[in-house]
Amino acid sequence: MITYEDGGLRALAEDGRWPELLAAYRQGRAAAVVEAGEEAAAALTAPLGHLIAYAAPPELAVRLFDRDGGAETAAGVADHDAGPLWEVLATRHSWLRLAPLLGPSPVRRLVAHTRALLGEDLSYGAEPDPEGVPLRLEPWEAAGWDETARVREYLPGGGARSALLTLPASREGLGEVELPPAAQSAGRPAGPRVARALAGLGALAPWAATACVRGQAPAAAALLARDRRVVGGYLPFALAYPALVRAAAVERSRGCAHGRLGLWRALAAMAGAGDADRADGAAGAEGTGGIDRREVNALVARMRCFTWQEPSAGLHHLHVALEDPAGGVAWVVSGSQDL
């Protein structure tokens, strides 16, 4: 089995002999698939893949994802070490360098949205996103976090640094709040858009619970909070946005681009969910799959976000209720996970 731990491969990296390293990666991955299966093969060869994605010239690094080497030799979207190999690649080179090299594939799309998260404006230099998610950050996306913390910081020899997912992060700005009784939180709306919004929020954080209520954000929080009396408060959506994006990247096989795309899908569904009780024909009229950026921006502008602390939170935790006052609907996401 060929892996990066072999001394000969480390010597090749030090000498910059990237074509030989790529050949070793492909050979090792194909052999591991035969011997141990796809999942094990991805894990065994990921350290070498990380090195190539991080340090090789982009013209060669993008070939990690090409299938011209034969069956089972190419890295897939889920191949990861400290994080997805495509995200490692995207942190190392601009879209200007990568765009002519990446073929049309899920990897290309995820790399483009990673570059957008890192501050690049791709709205004029890239093909439109198939769902209509903008290829540059909206002002509310950029406002809540520093550019250097939006994606994992990958290290040359493997590993990564990333911010902890904590919402709320502290008691600052929060106070004692009594949530409404559960009986007042019983009205749960239904409809295709509500279902899509809940599915989108659930995909962001599979380790968290989600729910929806017709009412205000504290009523939604009451559905999942452990106690009626909590330490909580309101915050701008721009400050909740980073945690919602990071929620999708808790698992190392997923990157922050997954979080951004998933959250835009959820917000697009939430933007019309106040009409969920109308006839199915009206509710389904929007159903081409496209995302209306203006609708999402309008929702974010009016949205009210409530967050609260739980007595025992894991190192990753997310407790937030998102209220659309125009539609009279609120969603809640709550859960924690230890590292």
PDB file of N, CA and C in Angstrom, residues 218-260:
ATOM      1  N   PRO A 218     -38.970  33.177  20.453  1.00  0.00           N
ATOM      2  CA  PRO A 218     -38.956  32.479  21.750  1.00  0.00           C
ATOM      3  C   PRO A 218     -39.911  31.289  21.790  1.00  0.00           C
ATOM      4  N   ALA A 219     -41.039  31.370  21.084  1.00  0.00           N
ATOM      5  CA  ALA A 219     -41.957  30.233  21.038  1.00  0.00           C
ATOM      6  C   ALA A 219     -41.321  29.055  20.313  1.00  0.00           C
ATOM      7  N   ALA A 220     -40.536  29.341  19.267  1.00  0.00           N
ATOM      8  CA  ALA A 220     -39.823  28.263  18.582  1.00  0.00           C
ATOM      9  C   ALA A 220     -38.750  27.681  19.494  1.00  0.00           C
ATOM     10  N   ALA A 221     -38.018  28.546  20.199  1.00  0.00           N
ATOM     11  CA  ALA A 221     -36.992  28.062  21.119  1.00  0.00           C
ATOM     12  C   ALA A 221     -37.591  27.159  22.181  1.00  0.00           C
ATOM     13  N   ALA A 222     -38.814  27.473  22.626  1.00  0.00           N
ATOM     14  CA  ALA A 222     -39.468  26.678  23.675  1.00  0.00           C
ATOM     15  C   ALA A 222     -39.706  25.233  23.243  1.00  0.00           C
ATOM     16  N   LEU A 223     -39.759  24.989  21.932  1.00  0.00           N
ATOM     17  CA  LEU A 223     -39.965  23.623  21.456  1.00  0.00           C
ATOM     18  C   LEU A 223     -38.786  22.723  21.776  1.00  0.00           C
ATOM     19  N   LEU A 224     -37.564  23.276  21.812  1.00  0.00           N
ATOM     20  CA  LEU A 224     -36.362  22.454  21.959  1.00  0.00           C
ATOM     21  C   LEU A 224     -35.531  22.781  23.193  1.00  0.00           C
ATOM     22  N   ALA A 225     -35.732  23.932  23.805  1.00  0.00           N
ATOM     23  CA  ALA A 225     -34.953  24.283  24.994  1.00  0.00           C
ATOM     24  C   ALA A 225     -35.313  23.351  26.151  1.00  0.00           C
ATOM     25  N   ARG A 226     -34.320  23.053  26.983  1.00  0.00           N
ATOM     26  CA  ARG A 226     -34.549  22.114  28.091  1.00  0.00           C
ATOM     27  C   ARG A 226     -35.377  22.720  29.206  1.00  0.00           C
ATOM     28  N   ASP A 227     -35.273  24.033  29.405  1.00  0.00           N
ATOM     29  CA  ASP A 227     -35.985  24.707  30.485  1.00  0.00           C
ATOM     30  C   ASP A 227     -36.739  25.905  29.927  1.00  0.00           C
ATOM     31  N   ARG A 228     -37.767  26.313  30.664  1.00  0.00           N
ATOM     32  CA  ARG A 228     -38.494  27.518  30.258  1.00  0.00           C
ATOM     33  C   ARG A 228     -37.701  28.770  30.572  1.00  0.00           C
ATOM     34  N   ARG A 229     -36.958  28.768  31.666  1.00  0.00           N
ATOM     35  CA  ARG A 229     -36.152  29.940  32.011  1.00  0.00           C
ATOM     36  C   ARG A 229     -34.735  29.717  31.491  1.00  0.00           C
ATOM     37  N   VAL A 230     -34.295  30.574  30.582  1.00  0.00           N
ATOM     38  CA  VAL A 230     -32.988  30.419  29.941  1.00  0.00           C
ATOM     39  C   VAL A 230     -32.228  31.733  29.989  1.00  0.00           C
ATOM     40  N   VAL A 231     -30.939  31.651  29.737  1.00  0.00           N
ATOM     41  CA  VAL A 231     -30.118  32.830  29.499  1.00  0.00           C
ATOM     42  C   VAL A 231     -30.072  33.009  27.983  1.00  0.00           C
ATOM     43  N   GLY A 232     -30.712  34.045  27.491  1.00  0.00           N
ATOM     44  CA  GLY A 232     -30.820  34.204  26.048  1.00  0.00           C
ATOM     45  C   GLY A 232     -30.998  35.643  25.643  1.00  0.00           C
ATOM     46  N   GLY A 233     -31.171  35.854  24.341  1.00  0.00           N
ATOM     47  CA  GLY A 233     -31.374  37.193  23.825  1.00  0.00           C
ATOM     48  C   GLY A 233     -31.320  37.213  22.311  1.00  0.00           C
ATOM     49  N   TYR A 234     -31.601  38.388  21.752  1.00  0.00           N
ATOM     50  CA  TYR A 234     -31.618  38.568  20.313  1.00  0.00           C
ATOM     51  C   TYR A 234     -30.257  39.016  19.805  1.00  0.00           C
ATOM     52  N   LEU A 235     -29.960  38.662  18.570  1.00  0.00           N
ATOM     53  CA  LEU A 235     -28.732  39.107  17.923  1.00  0.00           C
ATOM     54  C   LEU A 235     -29.021  39.271  16.437  1.00  0.00           C
ATOM     55  N   PRO A 236     -28.228  40.089  15.728  1.00  0.00           N
ATOM     56  CA  PRO A 236     -28.438  40.249  14.287  1.00  0.00           C
ATOM     57  C   PRO A 236     -28.154  38.939  13.556  1.00  0.00           C
ATOM     58  N   PHE A 237     -28.862  38.727  12.446  1.00  0.00           N
ATOM     59  CA  PHE A 237     -28.650  37.506  11.685  1.00  0.00           C
ATOM     60  C   PHE A 237     -27.213  37.402  11.190  1.00  0.00           C
ATOM     61  N   ALA A 238     -26.582  38.531  10.906  1.00  0.00           N
ATOM     62  CA  ALA A 238     -25.189  38.500  10.429  1.00  0.00           C
ATOM     63  C   ALA A 238     -24.272  37.825  11.435  1.00  0.00           C
ATOM     64  N   LEU A 239     -24.586  37.894  12.739  1.00  0.00           N
ATOM     65  CA  LEU A 239     -23.750  37.246  13.746  1.00  0.00           C
ATOM     66  C   LEU A 239     -24.093  35.775  13.910  1.00  0.00           C
ATOM     67  N   ALA A 240     -25.297  35.381  13.513  1.00  0.00           N
ATOM     68  CA  ALA A 240     -25.666  33.959  13.553  1.00  0.00           C
ATOM     69  C   ALA A 240     -25.203  33.227  12.302  1.00  0.00           C
ATOM     70  N   TYR A 241     -25.055  33.954  11.210  1.00  0.00           N
ATOM     71  CA  TYR A 241     -24.728  33.346   9.921  1.00  0.00           C
ATOM     72  C   TYR A 241     -23.457  32.492   9.954  1.00  0.00           C
ATOM     73  N   PRO A 242     -22.328  32.970  10.526  1.00  0.00           N
ATOM     74  CA  PRO A 242     -21.123  32.123  10.515  1.00  0.00           C
ATOM     75  C   PRO A 242     -21.336  30.771  11.184  1.00  0.00           C
ATOM     76  N   ALA A 243     -22.049  30.740  12.297  1.00  0.00           N
ATOM     77  CA  ALA A 243     -22.268  29.468  12.987  1.00  0.00           C
ATOM     78  C   ALA A 243     -23.128  28.537  12.146  1.00  0.00           C
ATOM     79  N   LEU A 244     -24.119  29.068  11.448  1.00  0.00           N
ATOM     80  CA  LEU A 244     -24.970  28.233  10.611  1.00  0.00           C
ATOM     81  C   LEU A 244     -24.175  27.646   9.446  1.00  0.00           C
ATOM     82  N   VAL A 245     -23.261  28.419   8.879  1.00  0.00           N
ATOM     83  CA  VAL A 245     -22.425  27.902   7.789  1.00  0.00           C
ATOM     84  C   VAL A 245     -21.456  26.851   8.330  1.00  0.00           C
ATOM     85  N   ARG A 246     -20.827  27.135   9.460  1.00  0.00           N
ATOM     86  CA  ARG A 246     -19.858  26.191  10.032  1.00  0.00           C
ATOM     87  C   ARG A 246     -20.509  24.883  10.460  1.00  0.00           C
ATOM     88  N   ALA A 247     -21.800  24.926  10.767  1.00  0.00           N
ATOM     89  CA  ALA A 247     -22.476  23.713  11.244  1.00  0.00           C
ATOM     90  C   ALA A 247     -22.333  22.573  10.254  1.00  0.00           C
ATOM     91  N   ALA A 248     -22.351  22.893   8.969  1.00  0.00           N
ATOM     92  CA  ALA A 248     -22.237  21.842   7.954  1.00  0.00           C
ATOM     93  C   ALA A 248     -20.834  21.278   7.869  1.00  0.00           C
ATOM     94  N   ALA A 249     -19.842  22.008   8.357  1.00  0.00           N
ATOM     95  CA  ALA A 249     -18.444  21.597   8.214  1.00  0.00           C
ATOM     96  C   ALA A 249     -17.873  20.985   9.488  1.00  0.00           C
ATOM     97  N   VAL A 250     -18.728  20.646  10.444  1.00  0.00           N
ATOM     98  CA  VAL A 250     -18.236  19.962  11.638  1.00  0.00           C
ATOM     99  C   VAL A 250     -17.606  18.626  11.252  1.00  0.00           C
ATOM    100  N   GLU A 251     -18.265  17.919  10.333  1.00  0.00           N
ATOM    101  CA  GLU A 251     -17.675  16.677   9.824  1.00  0.00           C
ATOM    102  C   GLU A 251     -16.572  17.030   8.832  1.00  0.00           C
ATOM    103  N   ARG A 252     -15.425  16.351   8.926  1.00  0.00           N
ATOM    104  CA  ARG A 252     -14.271  16.722   8.108  1.00  0.00           C
ATOM    105  C   ARG A 252     -14.468  16.432   6.625  1.00  0.00           C
ATOM    106  N   SER A 253     -15.447  15.605   6.278  1.00  0.00           N
ATOM    107  CA  SER A 253     -15.691  15.317   4.862  1.00  0.00           C
ATOM    108  C   SER A 253     -16.470  16.432   4.176  1.00  0.00           C
ATOM    109  N   ARG A 254     -16.921  17.424   4.932  1.00  0.00           N
ATOM    110  CA  ARG A 254     -17.711  18.521   4.370  1.00  0.00           C
ATOM    111  C   ARG A 254     -16.995  19.832   4.616  1.00  0.00           C
ATOM    112  N   GLY A 255     -17.205  20.776   3.718  1.00  0.00           N
ATOM    113  CA  GLY A 255     -16.561  22.066   3.825  1.00  0.00           C
ATOM    114  C   GLY A 255     -17.568  23.179   4.025  1.00  0.00           C
ATOM    115  N   CYS A 256     -17.076  24.388   4.240  1.00  0.00           N
ATOM    116  CA  CYS A 256     -17.961  25.520   4.494  1.00  0.00           C
ATOM    117  C   CYS A 256     -18.794  25.882   3.262  1.00  0.00           C
ATOM    118  N   ALA A 257     -18.336  25.531   2.061  1.00  0.00           N
ATOM    119  CA  ALA A 257     -19.171  25.755   0.877  1.00  0.00           C
ATOM    120  C   ALA A 257     -20.463  24.963   0.972  1.00  0.00           C
ATOM    121  N   HIS A 258     -20.419  23.754   1.547  1.00  0.00           N
ATOM    122  CA  HIS A 258     -21.652  22.997   1.785  1.00  0.00           C
ATOM    123  C   HIS A 258     -22.599  23.802   2.674  1.00  0.00           C
ATOM    124  N   GLY A 259     -22.046  24.432   3.708  1.00  0.00           N
ATOM    125  CA  GLY A 259     -22.868  25.209   4.617  1.00  0.00           C
ATOM    126  C   GLY A 259     -23.496  26.411   3.948  1.00  0.00           C
ATOM    127  N   ARG A 260     -22.716  27.119   3.141  1.00  0.00           N
ATOM    128  CA  ARG A 260     -23.269  28.297   2.464  1.00  0.00           C
ATOM    129  C   ARG A 260     -24.381  27.898   1.494  1.00  0.00           C
TER     130      ARG A 260
END
